[in-house]
Short mmCIF file of C-alpha atoms in Angstrom, two decimals:
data_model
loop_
_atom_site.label_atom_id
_atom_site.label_comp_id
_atom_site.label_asym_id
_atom_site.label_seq_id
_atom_site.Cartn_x
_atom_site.Cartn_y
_atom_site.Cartn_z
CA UNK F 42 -25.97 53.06 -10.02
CA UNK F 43 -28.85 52.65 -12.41
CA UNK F 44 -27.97 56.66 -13.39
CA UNK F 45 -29.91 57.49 -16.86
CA UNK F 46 -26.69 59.47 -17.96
CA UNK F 47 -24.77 56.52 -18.75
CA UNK F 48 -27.12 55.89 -21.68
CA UNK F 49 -25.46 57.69 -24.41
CA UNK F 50 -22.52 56.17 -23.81
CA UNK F 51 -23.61 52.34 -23.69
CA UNK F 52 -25.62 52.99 -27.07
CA UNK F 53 -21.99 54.09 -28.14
CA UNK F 54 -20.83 50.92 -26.89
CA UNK F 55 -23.60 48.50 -28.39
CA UNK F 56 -22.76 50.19 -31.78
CA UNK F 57 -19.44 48.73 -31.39
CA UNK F 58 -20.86 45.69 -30.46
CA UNK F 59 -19.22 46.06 -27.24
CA UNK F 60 -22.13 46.05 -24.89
CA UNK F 61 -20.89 44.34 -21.67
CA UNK F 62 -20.99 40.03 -22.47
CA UNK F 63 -20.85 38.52 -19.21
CA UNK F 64 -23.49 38.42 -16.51
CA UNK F 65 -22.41 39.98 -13.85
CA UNK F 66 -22.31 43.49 -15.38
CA UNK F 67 -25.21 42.63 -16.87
CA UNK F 68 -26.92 42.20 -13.56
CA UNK F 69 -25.55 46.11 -13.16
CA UNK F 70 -27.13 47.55 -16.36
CA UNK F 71 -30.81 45.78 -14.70
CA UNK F 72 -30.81 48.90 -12.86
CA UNK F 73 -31.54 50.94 -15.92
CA UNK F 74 -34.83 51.63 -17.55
CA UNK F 75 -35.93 48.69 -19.98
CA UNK F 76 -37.25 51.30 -22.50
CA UNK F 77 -34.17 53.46 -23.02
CA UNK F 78 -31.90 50.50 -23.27
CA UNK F 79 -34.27 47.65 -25.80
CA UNK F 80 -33.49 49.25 -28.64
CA UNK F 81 -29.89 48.71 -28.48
CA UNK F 82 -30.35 45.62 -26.46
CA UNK F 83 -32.47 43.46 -29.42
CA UNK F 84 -30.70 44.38 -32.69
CA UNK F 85 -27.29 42.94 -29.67
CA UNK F 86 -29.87 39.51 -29.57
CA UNK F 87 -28.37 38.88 -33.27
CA UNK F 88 -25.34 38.52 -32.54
CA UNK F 89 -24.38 35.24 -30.94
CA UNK F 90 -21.37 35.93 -28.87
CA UNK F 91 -23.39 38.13 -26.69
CA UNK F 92 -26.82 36.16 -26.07
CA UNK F 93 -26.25 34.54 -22.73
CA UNK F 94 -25.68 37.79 -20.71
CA UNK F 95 -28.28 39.55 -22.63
CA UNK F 96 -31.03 37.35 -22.41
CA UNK F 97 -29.87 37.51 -18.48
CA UNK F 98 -31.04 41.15 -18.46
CA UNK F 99 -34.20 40.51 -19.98
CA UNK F 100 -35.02 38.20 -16.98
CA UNK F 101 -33.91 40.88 -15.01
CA UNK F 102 -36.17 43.25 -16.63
CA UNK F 103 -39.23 40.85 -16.34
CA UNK F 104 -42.32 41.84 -17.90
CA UNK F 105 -40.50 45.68 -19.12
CA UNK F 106 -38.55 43.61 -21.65
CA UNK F 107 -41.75 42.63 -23.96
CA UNK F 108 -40.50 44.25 -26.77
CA UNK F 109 -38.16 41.90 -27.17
CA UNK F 110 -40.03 38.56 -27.31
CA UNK F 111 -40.00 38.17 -30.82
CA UNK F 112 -36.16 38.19 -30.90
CA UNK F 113 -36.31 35.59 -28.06
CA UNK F 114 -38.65 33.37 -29.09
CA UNK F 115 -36.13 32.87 -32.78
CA UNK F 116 -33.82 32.29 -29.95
CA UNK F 117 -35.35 28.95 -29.00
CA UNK F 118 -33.63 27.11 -31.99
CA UNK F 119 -30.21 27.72 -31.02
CA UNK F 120 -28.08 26.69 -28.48
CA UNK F 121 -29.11 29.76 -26.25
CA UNK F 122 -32.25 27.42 -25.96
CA UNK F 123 -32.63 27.52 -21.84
CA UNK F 124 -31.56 31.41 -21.68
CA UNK F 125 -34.40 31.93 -23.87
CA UNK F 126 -36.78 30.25 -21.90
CA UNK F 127 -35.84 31.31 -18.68
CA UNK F 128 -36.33 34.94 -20.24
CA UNK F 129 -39.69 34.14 -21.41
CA UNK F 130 -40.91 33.13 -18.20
CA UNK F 131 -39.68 35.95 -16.02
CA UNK F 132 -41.78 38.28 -18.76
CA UNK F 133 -44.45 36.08 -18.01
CA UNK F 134 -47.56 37.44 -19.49
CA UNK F 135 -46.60 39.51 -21.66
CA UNK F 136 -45.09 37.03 -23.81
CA UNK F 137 -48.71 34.80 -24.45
CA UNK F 138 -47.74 35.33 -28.10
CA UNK F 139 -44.73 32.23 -26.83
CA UNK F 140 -47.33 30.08 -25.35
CA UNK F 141 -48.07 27.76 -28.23
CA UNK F 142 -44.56 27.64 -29.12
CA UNK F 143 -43.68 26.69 -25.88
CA UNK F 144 -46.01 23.84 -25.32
CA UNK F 145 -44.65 22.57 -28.09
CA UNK F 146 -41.33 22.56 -26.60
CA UNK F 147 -42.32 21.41 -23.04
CA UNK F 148 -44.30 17.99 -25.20
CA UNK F 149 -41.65 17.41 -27.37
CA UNK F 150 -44.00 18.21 -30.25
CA UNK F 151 -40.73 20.91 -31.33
CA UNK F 152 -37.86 20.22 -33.48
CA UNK F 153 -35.88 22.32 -30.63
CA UNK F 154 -37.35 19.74 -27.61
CA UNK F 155 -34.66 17.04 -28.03
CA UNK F 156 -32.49 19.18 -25.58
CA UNK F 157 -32.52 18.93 -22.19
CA UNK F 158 -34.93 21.88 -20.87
CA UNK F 159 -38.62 20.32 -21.62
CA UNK F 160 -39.08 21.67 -17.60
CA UNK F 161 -38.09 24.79 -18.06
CA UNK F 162 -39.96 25.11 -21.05
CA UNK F 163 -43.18 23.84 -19.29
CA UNK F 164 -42.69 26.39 -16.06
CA UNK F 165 -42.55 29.27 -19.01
CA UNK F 166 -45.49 28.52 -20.08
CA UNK F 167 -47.16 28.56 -16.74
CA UNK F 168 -45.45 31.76 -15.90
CA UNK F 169 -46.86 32.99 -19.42
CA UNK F 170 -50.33 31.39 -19.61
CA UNK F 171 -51.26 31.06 -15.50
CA UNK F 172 -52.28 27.28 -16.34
CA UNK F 173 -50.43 25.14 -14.33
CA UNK F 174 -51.63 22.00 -15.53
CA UNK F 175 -48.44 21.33 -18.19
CA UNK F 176 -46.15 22.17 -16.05
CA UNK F 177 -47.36 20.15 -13.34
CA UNK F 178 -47.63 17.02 -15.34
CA UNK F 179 -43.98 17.53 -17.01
CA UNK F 180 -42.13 18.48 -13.51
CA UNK F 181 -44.44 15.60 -11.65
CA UNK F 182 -42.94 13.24 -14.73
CA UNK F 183 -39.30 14.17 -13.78
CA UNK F 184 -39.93 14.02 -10.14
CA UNK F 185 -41.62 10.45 -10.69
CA UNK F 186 -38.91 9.33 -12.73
CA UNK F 187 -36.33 9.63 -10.18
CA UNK F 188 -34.74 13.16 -12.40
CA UNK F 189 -35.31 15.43 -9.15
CA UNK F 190 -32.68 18.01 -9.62
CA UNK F 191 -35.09 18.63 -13.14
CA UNK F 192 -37.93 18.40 -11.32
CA UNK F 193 -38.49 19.85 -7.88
CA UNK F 194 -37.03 23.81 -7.68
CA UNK F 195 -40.37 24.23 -10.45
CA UNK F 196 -42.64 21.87 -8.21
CA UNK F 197 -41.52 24.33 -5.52
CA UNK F 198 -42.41 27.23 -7.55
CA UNK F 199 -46.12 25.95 -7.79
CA UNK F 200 -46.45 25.69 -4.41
CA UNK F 201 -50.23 24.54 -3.52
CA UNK F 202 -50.97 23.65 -6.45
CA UNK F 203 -48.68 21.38 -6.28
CA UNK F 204 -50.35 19.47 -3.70
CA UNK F 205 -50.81 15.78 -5.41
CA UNK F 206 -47.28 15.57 -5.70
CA UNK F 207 -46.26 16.06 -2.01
CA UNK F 208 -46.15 12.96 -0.92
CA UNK F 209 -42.78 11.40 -3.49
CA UNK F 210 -41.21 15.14 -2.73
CA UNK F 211 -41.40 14.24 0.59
CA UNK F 212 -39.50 10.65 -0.17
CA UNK F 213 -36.74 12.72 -1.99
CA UNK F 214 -35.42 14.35 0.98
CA UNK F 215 -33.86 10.96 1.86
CA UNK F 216 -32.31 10.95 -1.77
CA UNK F 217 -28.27 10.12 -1.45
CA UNK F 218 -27.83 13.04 -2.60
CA UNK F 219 -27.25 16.31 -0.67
CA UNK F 220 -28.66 18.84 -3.55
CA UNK F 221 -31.63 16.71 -4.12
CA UNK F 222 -32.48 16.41 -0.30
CA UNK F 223 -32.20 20.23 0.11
CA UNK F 224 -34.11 20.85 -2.99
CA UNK F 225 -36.78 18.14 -2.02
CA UNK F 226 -37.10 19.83 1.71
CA UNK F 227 -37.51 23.46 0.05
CA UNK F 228 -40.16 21.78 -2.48
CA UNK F 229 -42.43 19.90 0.24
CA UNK F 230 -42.14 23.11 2.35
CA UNK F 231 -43.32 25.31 -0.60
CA UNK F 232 -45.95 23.01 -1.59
CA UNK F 233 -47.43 21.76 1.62
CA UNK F 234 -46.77 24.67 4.47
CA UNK F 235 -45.66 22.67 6.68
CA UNK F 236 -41.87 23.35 7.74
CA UNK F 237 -41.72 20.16 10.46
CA UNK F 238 -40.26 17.53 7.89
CA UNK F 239 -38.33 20.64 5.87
CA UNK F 240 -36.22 21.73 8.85
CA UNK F 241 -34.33 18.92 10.32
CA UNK F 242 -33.53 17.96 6.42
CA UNK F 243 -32.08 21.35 5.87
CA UNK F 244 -30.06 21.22 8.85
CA UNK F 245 -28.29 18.87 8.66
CA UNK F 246 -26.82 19.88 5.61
CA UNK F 247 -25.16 23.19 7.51
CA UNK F 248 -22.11 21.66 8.24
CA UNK F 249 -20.02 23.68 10.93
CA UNK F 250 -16.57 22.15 9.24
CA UNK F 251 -17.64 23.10 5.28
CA UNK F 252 -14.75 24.63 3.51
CA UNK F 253 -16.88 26.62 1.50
CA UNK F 254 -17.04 24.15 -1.47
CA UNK F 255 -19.83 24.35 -4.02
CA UNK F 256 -20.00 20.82 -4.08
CA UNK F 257 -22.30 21.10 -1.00
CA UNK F 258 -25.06 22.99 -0.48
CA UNK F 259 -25.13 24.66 2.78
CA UNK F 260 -25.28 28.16 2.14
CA UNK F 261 -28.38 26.59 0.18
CA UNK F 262 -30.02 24.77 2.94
CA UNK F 263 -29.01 28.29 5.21
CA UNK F 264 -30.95 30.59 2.62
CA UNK F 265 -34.07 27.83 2.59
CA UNK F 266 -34.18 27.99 6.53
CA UNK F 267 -34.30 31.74 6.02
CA UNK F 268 -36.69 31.42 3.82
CA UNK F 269 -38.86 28.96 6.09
CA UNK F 270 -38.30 32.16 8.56
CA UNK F 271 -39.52 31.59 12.80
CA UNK F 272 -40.52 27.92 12.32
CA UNK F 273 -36.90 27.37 11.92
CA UNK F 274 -35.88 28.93 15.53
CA UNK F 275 -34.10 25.82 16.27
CA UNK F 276 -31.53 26.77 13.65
CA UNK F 277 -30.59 29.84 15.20
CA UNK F 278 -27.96 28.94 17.66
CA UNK F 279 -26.26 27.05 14.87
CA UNK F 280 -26.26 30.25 12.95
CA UNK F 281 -25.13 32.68 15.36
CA UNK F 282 -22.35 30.63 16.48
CA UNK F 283 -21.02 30.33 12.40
CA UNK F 284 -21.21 34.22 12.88
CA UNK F 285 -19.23 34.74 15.68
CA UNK F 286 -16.43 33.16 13.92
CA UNK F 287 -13.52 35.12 12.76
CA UNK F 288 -13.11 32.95 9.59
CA UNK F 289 -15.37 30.41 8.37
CA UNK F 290 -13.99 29.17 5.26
CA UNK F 291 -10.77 27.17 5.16
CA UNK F 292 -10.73 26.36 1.40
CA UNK F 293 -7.93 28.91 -0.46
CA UNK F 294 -10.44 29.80 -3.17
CA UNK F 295 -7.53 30.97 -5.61
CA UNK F 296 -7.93 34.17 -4.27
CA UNK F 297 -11.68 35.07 -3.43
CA UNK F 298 -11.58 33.78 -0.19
CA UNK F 299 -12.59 37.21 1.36
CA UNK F 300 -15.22 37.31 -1.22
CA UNK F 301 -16.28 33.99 -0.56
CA UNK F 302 -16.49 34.16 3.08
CA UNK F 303 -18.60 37.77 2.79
CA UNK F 304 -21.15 35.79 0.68
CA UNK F 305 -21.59 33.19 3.73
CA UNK F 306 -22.00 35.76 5.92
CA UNK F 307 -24.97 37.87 4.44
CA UNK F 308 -26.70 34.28 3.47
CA UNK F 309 -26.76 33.62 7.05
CA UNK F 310 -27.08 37.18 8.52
CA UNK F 311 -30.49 37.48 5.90
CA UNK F 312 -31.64 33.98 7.25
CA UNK F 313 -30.95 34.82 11.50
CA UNK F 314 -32.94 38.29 10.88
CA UNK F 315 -36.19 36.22 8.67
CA UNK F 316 -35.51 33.39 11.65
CA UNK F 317 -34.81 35.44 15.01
CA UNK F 318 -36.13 39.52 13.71
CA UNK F 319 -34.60 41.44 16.72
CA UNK F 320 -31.76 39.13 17.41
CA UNK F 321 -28.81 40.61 18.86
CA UNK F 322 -26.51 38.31 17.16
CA UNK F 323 -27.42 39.41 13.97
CA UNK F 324 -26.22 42.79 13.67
CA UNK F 325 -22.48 42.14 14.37
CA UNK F 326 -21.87 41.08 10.69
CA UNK F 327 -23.45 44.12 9.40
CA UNK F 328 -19.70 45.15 8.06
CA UNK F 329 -20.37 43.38 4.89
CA UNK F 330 -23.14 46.09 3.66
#
């Protein structure tokens, strides 16, 4: 509810060291000022078991969680590594003091660069610094090397000024793999404008028959059509007809079918209203909000 009078009693709870430690109640306590909670929230940075989630809420908080960069940025030699950086970013520029630390990173140049997040570390510091030109050569470098899945969802980020690299995104939407080809689709769209090679990519990934398994990424290529908005109107009848259904999802899902299923539905409800604004269709699953 984001309601201020909860605060005494989650200080209680942090002095137990019981603040909540998993991220979907952490996504919950976003809704609460940065300032009343960062003073229980970065003496809680200490203590390992409860990093992940809490570094969550700091990328929740964005640039109201500057306070806390100096906790993060000791957070960069531990395993908590990509949590760290992801949180850095979504400050952005508040946290210039990271910027040296995390070109380092990004170059290899740090002791901490051996793992596996040298894009990650390289979109921080564009987010921190507004100089796109390290993390344009380091996400290029993966696209170039065939590591897509590392490489384009950053690409896409930079949009424009991404421009040089259009032309291999575009050859990755004929990857053999479904992820990469909806990623690649999303990227060239982002980076070029120009939905006409995007589209018929990212539909035929939203297959009427999925079961609802993560393995595939259609409720990913149905939020990117969404997110491509009118250009996409040849997507609608496809979606309206997945609506109509009574049940989409076959696949038991131990339990969270229901659950599952309501997900589906507001990804393609959101992407029919950005697609089709107005369209009848769309309404009928309002049940979910």
């Amino acid at each position: 509810m984001g309601d201020v009078r909860a605060l005494p009693a989650l200080r209680s709870l942090a002095d137990d060291n019981r603040l909540p430690g998993d991220r979907p109640r952490v996504r919950i306590l976003a809704a609460l000022p940065a300032a009343e909670l960062l003073p229980v929230v970065r003496p809680a940075l200490r203590r390992e078991p409860e990093r992940t989630a809490l570094l969550e809420l700091l990328a929740l908080w964005g640039p109201a969680a500057a306070p806390a960069v100096p906790e993060v940025m000791r957070i960069l030699d531990t395993p908590y590594a990509y949590d760290a950086l992801r949180a850095l970013g979504r400050i952005g520029p508040p946290a210039a003091v990271a910027a040296d630390r995390l070109a380092a990173y990004a170059t290899g140049r740090d002791p901490g660069a051996g793992r596996p997040h040298t894009r990650l570390a390289a979109w921080a510091h564009w987010k921190v610094t507004g100089d796109p030109t390290l993390a344009l050569d380091v996400c290029a470098a993966a696209v170039r090397s065939g590591t897509a899945s590392h490489g384009l969802p950053f690409l896409a980020d930079l949009g424009p000024l991404a421009a040089a690299h259009a032309d291999p995104v575009l050859r990755m939407t004929e990857s053999a793999g479904a992820w990469t080809r909806v990623a690649a689709a999303h990227a060239y769209w982002r980076i070029t404008g120009d939905p006409a090679p995007a589209i018929p990519v990212l539909l035929a990934e939203v297959d009427p028959a999925w079961t609802g398994s993560p393995a595939m990424p259609v409720r990913e290529a149905v939020h990117r059509l969404g997110g491509i908005g009118a250009p996409a109107g040849s997507a609608a009848s496809l979606l309206r007809g997945l609506l109509a259904r009574e049940e989409r999802l076959s696949r038991p899902f131990a339990g969270v079918r229901i659950l599952a299923d309501q997900a589906y539905v507001r990804t393609l409800t959101e992407a029919l209203e950005r697609i089709a604004p107005g369209d009848e269709a769309a309404p009928l699953r309002r049940w979910w909000k």
